[in-house]
mmCIF file of C-alpha atoms in Angstrom:
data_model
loop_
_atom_site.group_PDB
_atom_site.id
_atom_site.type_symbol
_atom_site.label_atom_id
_atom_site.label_comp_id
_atom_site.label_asym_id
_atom_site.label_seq_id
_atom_site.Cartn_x
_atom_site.Cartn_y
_atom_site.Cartn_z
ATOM 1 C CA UNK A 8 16.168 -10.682 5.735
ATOM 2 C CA UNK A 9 16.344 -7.438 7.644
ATOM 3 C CA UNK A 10 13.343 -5.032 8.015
ATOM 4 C CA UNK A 11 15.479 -2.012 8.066
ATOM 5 C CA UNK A 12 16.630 0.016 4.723
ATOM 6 C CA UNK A 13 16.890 3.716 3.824
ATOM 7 C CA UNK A 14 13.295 4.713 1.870
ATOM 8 C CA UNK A 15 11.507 8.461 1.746
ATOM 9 C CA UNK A 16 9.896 7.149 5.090
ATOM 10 C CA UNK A 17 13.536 6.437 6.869
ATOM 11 C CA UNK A 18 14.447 10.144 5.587
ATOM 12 C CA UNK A 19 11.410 11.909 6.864
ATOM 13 C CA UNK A 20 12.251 10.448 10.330
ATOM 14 C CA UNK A 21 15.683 11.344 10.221
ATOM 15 C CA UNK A 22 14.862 15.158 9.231
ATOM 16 C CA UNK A 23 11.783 15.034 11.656
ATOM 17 C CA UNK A 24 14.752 14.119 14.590
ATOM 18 C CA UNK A 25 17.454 16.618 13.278
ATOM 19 C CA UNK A 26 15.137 19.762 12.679
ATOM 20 C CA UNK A 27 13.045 18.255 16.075
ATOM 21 C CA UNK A 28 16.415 18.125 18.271
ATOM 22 C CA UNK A 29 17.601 21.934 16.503
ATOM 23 C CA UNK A 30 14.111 23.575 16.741
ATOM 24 C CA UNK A 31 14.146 22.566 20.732
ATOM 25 C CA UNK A 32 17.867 23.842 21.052
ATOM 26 C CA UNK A 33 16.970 26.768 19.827
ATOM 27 C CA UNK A 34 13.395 27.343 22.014
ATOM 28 C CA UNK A 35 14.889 26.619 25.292
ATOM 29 C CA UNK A 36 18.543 27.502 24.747
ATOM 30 C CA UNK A 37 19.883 29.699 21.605
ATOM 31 C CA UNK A 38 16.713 32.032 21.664
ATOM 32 C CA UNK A 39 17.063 32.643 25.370
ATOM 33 C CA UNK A 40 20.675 33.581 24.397
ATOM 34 C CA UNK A 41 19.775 35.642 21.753
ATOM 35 C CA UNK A 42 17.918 37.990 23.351
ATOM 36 C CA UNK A 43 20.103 39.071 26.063
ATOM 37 C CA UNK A 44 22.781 40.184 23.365
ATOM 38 C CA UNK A 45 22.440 43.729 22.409
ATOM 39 C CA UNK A 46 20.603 44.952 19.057
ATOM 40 C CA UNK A 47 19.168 42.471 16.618
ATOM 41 C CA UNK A 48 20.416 39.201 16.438
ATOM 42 C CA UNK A 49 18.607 36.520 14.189
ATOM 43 C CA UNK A 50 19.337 32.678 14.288
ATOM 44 C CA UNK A 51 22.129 31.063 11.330
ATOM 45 C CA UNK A 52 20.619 29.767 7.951
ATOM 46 C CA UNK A 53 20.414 25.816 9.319
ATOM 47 C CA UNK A 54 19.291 26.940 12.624
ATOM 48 C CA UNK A 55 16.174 29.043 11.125
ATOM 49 C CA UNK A 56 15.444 26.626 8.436
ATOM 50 C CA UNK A 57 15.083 24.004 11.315
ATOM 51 C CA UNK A 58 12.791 26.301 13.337
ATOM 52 C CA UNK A 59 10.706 26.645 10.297
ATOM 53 C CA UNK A 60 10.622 23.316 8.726
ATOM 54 C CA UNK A 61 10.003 21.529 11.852
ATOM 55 C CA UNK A 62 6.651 21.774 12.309
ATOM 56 C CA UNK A 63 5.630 21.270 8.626
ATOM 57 C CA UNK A 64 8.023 18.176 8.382
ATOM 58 C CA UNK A 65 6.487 16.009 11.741
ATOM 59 C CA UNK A 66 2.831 16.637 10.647
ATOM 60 C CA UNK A 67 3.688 15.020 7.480
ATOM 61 C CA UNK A 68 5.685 12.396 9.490
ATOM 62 C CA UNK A 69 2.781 11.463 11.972
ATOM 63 C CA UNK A 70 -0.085 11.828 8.931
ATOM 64 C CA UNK A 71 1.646 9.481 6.502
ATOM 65 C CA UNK A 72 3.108 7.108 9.027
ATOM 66 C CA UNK A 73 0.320 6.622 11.289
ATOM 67 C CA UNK A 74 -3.060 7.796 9.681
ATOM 68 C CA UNK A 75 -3.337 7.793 5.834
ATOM 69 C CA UNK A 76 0.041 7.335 3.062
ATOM 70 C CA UNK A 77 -1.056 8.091 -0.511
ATOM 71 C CA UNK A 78 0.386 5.618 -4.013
ATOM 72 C CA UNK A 79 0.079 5.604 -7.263
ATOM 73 C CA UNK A 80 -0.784 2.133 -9.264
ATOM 74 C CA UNK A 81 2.829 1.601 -11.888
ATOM 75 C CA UNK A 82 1.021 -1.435 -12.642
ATOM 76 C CA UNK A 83 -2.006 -3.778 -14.372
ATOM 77 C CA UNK A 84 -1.826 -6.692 -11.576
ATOM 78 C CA UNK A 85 -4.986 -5.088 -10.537
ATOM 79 C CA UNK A 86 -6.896 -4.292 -13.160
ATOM 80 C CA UNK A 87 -10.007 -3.986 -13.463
ATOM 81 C CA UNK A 88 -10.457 -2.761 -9.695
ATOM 82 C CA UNK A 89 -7.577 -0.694 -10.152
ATOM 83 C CA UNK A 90 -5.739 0.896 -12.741
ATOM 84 C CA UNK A 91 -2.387 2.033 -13.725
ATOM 85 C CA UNK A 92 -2.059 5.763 -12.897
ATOM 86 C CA UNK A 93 -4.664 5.780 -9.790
ATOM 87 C CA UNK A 94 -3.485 7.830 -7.064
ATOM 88 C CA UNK A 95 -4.642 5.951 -3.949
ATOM 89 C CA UNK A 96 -5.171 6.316 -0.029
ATOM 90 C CA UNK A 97 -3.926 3.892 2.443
ATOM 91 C CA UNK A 98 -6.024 3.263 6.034
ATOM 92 C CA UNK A 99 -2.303 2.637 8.199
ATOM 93 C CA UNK A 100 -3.731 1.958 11.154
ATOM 94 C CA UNK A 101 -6.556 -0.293 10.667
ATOM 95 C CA UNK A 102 -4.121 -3.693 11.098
ATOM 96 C CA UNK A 103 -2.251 -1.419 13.978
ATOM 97 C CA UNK A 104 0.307 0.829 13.996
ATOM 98 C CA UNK A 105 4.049 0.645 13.067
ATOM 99 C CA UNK A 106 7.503 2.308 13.730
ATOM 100 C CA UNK A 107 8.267 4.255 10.214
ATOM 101 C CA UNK A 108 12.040 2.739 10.589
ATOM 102 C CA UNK A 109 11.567 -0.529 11.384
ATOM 103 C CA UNK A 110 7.823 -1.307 11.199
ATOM 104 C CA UNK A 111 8.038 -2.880 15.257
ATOM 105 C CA UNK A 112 3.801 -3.019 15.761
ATOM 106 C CA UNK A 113 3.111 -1.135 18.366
ATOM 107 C CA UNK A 114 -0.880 -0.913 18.689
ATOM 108 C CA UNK A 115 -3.475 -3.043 18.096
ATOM 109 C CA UNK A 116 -5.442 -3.178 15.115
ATOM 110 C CA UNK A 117 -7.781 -5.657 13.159
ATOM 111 C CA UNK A 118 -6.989 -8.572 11.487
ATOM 112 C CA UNK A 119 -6.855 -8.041 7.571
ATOM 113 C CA UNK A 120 -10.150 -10.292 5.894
ATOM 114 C CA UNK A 121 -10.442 -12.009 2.781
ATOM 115 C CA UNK A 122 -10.864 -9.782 -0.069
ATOM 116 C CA UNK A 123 -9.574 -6.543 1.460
ATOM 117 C CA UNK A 124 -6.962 -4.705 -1.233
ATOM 118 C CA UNK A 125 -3.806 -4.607 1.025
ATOM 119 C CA UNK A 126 -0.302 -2.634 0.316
ATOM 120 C CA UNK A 127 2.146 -4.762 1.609
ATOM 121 C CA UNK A 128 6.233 -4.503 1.759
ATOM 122 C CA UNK A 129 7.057 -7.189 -1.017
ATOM 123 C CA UNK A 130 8.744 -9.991 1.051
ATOM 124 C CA UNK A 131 11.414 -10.884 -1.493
ATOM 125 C CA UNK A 132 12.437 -7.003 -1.415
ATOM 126 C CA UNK A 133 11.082 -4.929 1.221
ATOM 127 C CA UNK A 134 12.154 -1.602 0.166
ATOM 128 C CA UNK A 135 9.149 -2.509 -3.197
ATOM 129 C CA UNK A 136 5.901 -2.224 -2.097
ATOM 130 C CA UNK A 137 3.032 -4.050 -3.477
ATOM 131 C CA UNK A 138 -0.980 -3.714 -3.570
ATOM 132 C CA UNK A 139 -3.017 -6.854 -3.904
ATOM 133 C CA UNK A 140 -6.151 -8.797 -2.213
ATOM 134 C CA UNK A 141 -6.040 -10.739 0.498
ATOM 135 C CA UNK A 142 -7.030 -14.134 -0.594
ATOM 136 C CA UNK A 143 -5.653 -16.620 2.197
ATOM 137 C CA UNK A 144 -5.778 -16.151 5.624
ATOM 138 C CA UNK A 145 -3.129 -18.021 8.507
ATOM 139 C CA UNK A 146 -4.410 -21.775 8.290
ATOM 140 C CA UNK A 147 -6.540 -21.385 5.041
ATOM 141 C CA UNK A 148 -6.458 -23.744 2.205
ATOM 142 C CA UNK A 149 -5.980 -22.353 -1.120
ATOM 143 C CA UNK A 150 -6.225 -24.071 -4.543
ATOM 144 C CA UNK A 151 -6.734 -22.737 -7.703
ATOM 145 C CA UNK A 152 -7.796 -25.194 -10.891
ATOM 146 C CA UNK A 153 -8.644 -24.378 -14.136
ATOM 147 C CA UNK A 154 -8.696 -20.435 -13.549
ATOM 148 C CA UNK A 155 -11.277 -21.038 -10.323
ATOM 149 C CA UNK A 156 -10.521 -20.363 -7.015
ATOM 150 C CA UNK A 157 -11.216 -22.667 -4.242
ATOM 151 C CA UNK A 158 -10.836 -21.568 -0.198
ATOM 152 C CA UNK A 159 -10.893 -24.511 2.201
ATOM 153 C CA UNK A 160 -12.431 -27.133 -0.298
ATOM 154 C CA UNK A 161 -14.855 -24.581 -1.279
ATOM 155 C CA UNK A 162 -15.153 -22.963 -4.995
ATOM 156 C CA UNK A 163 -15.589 -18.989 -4.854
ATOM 157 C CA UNK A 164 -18.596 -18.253 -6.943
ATOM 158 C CA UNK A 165 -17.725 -16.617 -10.295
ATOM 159 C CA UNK A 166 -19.844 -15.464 -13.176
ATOM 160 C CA UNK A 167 -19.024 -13.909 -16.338
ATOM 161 C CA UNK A 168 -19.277 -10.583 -17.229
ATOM 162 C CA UNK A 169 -18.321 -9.315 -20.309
ATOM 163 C CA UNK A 170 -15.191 -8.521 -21.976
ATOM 164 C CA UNK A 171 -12.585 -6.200 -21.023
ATOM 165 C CA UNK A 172 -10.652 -4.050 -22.483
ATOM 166 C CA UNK A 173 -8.246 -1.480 -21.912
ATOM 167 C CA UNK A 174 -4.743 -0.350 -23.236
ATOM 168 C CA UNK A 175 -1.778 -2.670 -22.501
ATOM 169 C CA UNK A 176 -4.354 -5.786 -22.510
ATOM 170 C CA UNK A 177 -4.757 -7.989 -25.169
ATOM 171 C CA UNK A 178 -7.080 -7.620 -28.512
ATOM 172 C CA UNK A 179 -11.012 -7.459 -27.206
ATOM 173 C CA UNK A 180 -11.897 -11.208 -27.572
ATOM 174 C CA UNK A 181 -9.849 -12.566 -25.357
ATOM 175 C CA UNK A 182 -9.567 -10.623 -21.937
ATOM 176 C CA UNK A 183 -12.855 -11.856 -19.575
ATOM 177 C CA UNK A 184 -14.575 -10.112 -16.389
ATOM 178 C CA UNK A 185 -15.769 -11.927 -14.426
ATOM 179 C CA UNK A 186 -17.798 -11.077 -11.336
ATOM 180 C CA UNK A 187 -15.995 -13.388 -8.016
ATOM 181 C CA UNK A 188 -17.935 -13.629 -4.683
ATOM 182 C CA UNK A 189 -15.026 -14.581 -2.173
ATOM 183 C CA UNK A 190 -16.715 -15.505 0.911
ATOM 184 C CA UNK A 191 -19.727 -12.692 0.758
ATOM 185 C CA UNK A 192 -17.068 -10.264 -0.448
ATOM 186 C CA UNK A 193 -18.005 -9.283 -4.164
ATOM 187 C CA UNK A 194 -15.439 -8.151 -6.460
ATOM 188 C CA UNK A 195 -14.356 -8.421 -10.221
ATOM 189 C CA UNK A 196 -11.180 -10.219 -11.854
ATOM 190 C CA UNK A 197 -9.900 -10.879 -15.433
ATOM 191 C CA UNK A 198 -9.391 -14.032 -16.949
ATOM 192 C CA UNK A 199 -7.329 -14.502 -20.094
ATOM 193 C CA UNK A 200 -8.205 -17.962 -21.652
ATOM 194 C CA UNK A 201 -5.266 -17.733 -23.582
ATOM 195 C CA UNK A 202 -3.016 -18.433 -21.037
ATOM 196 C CA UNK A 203 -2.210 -21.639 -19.295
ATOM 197 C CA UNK A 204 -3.924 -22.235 -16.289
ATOM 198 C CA UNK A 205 -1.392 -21.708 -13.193
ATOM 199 C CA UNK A 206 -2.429 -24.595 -10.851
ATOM 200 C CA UNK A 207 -1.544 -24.612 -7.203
ATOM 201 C CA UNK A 208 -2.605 -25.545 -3.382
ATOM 202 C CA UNK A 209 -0.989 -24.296 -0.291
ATOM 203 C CA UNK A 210 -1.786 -24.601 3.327
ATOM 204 C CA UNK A 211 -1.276 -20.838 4.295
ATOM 205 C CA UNK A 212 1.166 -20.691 7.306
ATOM 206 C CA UNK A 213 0.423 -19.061 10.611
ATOM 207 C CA UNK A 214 0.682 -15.415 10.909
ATOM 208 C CA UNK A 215 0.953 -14.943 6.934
ATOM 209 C CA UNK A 216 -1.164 -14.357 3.980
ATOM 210 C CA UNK A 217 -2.147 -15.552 0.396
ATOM 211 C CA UNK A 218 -1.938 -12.386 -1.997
ATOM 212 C CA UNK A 219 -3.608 -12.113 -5.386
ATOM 213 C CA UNK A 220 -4.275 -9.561 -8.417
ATOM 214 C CA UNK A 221 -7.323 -9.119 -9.648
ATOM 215 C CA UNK A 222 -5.831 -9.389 -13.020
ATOM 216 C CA UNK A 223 -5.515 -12.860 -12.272
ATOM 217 C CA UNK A 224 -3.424 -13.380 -15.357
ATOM 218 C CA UNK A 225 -1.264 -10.811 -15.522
ATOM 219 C CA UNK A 226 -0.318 -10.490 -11.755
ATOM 220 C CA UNK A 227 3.342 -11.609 -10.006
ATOM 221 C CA UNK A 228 1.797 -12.383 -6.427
ATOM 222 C CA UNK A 229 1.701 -15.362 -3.989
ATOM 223 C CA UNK A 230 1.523 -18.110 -6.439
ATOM 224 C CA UNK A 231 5.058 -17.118 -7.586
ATOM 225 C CA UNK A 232 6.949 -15.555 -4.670
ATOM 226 C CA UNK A 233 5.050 -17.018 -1.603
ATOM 227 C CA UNK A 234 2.675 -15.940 1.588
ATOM 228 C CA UNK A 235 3.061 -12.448 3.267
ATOM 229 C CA UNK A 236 4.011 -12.454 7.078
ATOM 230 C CA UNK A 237 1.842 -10.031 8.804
ATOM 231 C CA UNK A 238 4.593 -7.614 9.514
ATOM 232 C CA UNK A 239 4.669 -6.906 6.326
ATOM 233 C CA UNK A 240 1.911 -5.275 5.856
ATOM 234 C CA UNK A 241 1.504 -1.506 4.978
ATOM 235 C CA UNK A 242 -2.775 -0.441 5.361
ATOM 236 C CA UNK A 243 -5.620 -1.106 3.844
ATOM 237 C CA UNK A 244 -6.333 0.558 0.783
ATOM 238 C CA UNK A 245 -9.619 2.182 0.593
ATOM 239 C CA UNK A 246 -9.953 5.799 -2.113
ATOM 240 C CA UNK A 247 -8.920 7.005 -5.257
ATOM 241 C CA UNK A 248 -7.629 10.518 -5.141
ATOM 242 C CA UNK A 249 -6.594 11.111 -8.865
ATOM 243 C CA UNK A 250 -6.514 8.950 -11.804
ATOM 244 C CA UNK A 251 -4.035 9.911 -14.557
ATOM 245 C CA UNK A 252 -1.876 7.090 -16.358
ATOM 246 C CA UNK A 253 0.797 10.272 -17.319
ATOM 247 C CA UNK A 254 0.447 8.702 -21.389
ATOM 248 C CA UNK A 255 -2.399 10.852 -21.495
ATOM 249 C CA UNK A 256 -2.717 14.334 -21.013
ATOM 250 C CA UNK A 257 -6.324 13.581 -19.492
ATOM 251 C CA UNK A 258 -7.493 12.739 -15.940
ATOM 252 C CA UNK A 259 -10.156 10.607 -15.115
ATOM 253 C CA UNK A 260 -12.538 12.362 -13.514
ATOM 254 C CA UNK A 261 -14.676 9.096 -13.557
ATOM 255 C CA UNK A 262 -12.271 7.718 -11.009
ATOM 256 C CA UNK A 263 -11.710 10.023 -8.637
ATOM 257 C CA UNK A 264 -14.096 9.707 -5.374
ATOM 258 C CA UNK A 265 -14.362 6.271 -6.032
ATOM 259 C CA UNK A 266 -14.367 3.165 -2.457
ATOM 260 C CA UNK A 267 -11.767 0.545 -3.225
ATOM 261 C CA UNK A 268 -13.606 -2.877 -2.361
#
């Protein structure tokens, strides 16, 4: 399946090359020509929108391809470290950079660990984008039994921690936190005893990735659609912005400020 498809980043680049290409026509070629006429003459309506736009229009271009891209959460796959309606920011370069058209790595970067909260382009569509933690790295062995995870042979540490809930879950009762160490990395997920336990083990192929949701179940991730190849992914998500589901008229102020781990 091809990288390539038309998205708001595909646009930006295309009116960051038109306004770009106009806005240096008109520096080093119409201007010049402009000024030797007689009286005043100012630049057409395309031509001065171009000049003016230009700027504005590759700052966003280079910011939210190459340094930081905000999202919002439309879903509950990873509740309870993140919730529907959190605005988020997105590290892009810490796995290296990418073309914005057709995402060809072209710097260096770290490796992406177990348990960071990655935004990936969803291999069975990539014009979706998806959020969800790293779980499986190239050559790792991942099982999951009776709602426990296991990495390479060993079980990740998990402990209860109260009941959760929160609207769209189930009655309280029957929604579980638990508290998961994956290898040193500490982090909550939800268990819902209600549900049958979706079994599994997969050798994770080179160069790809296991994904999970926290909301272990209530998340569409790895188990169902496969591994994520590395070029895939988007940045590393690190900071809530804004938290504000839009079915209430309230923000969370409680969110906002807070380190995505």
């Amino acid at each position: 399946m091809s990288d390539f498809h038309i998205d708001f980043a595909v646009i930006l680049t295309a009116l960051t090359f038109v306004t770009g290409v106009v806005w240096a026509m008109d520096r080093w070629w119409l201007a010049p020509r402009r000024e030797q006429r007689v009286g005043i003459v100012k630049p057409g309506a395309f031509v001065d929108f171009c000049v003016s736009f230009f700027p504005v229009i590759f700052v966003v271009l280079v910011v939210r391809s190459f340094v930081v891209e905000p999202f919002r959460i439309p879903s509950g796959s990873m509740i309870p470290t993140l919730l529907v309606g959190d605005f988020i920011l997105v590290n892009k370069f810490t796995y290296g950079l990418r073309d914005p058209v057709l995402h060809t790595k072209f710097t260096g970067g770290s490796e992406p660990e177990r348990g960071d909260i990655v935004v990936f382009r969803w291999p069975v569509d990539p014009s979706k984008d998806f959020i969800k933690r790293v779980i499986g790295l190239p050559g790792d062995r991942v099982a999951y039994r009776d709602k426990r995870l296991f990495v390479n042979g060993e079980p990740a540490p998990i402990e209860a921690d109260g009941v959760y809930t929160a609207p769209g879950l189930p009655p309280p009762g029957v929604v579980y936190r638990m508290r998961e160490n994956l290898t040193g990395i500490e982090h909550h997920v939800l268990v819902n005893p209600g549900r049958p336990a979706d079994d599994f083990e997969i050798v994770v192929p080179e160069g790809e990735y296991f994904m999970m949701g926290d909301n272990r179940d209530g998340s569409d991730d790895s188990r169902r659609w496969g591994t994520v190849p590395a070029r895939n992914l988007v940045g590393k998500a690190f900071f809530i912005w804004m938290s504000w589901n839009g079915a209430d008229t309230r923000i969370d102020f409680s969110r906002i400020g807070t380190v995505i781990r």
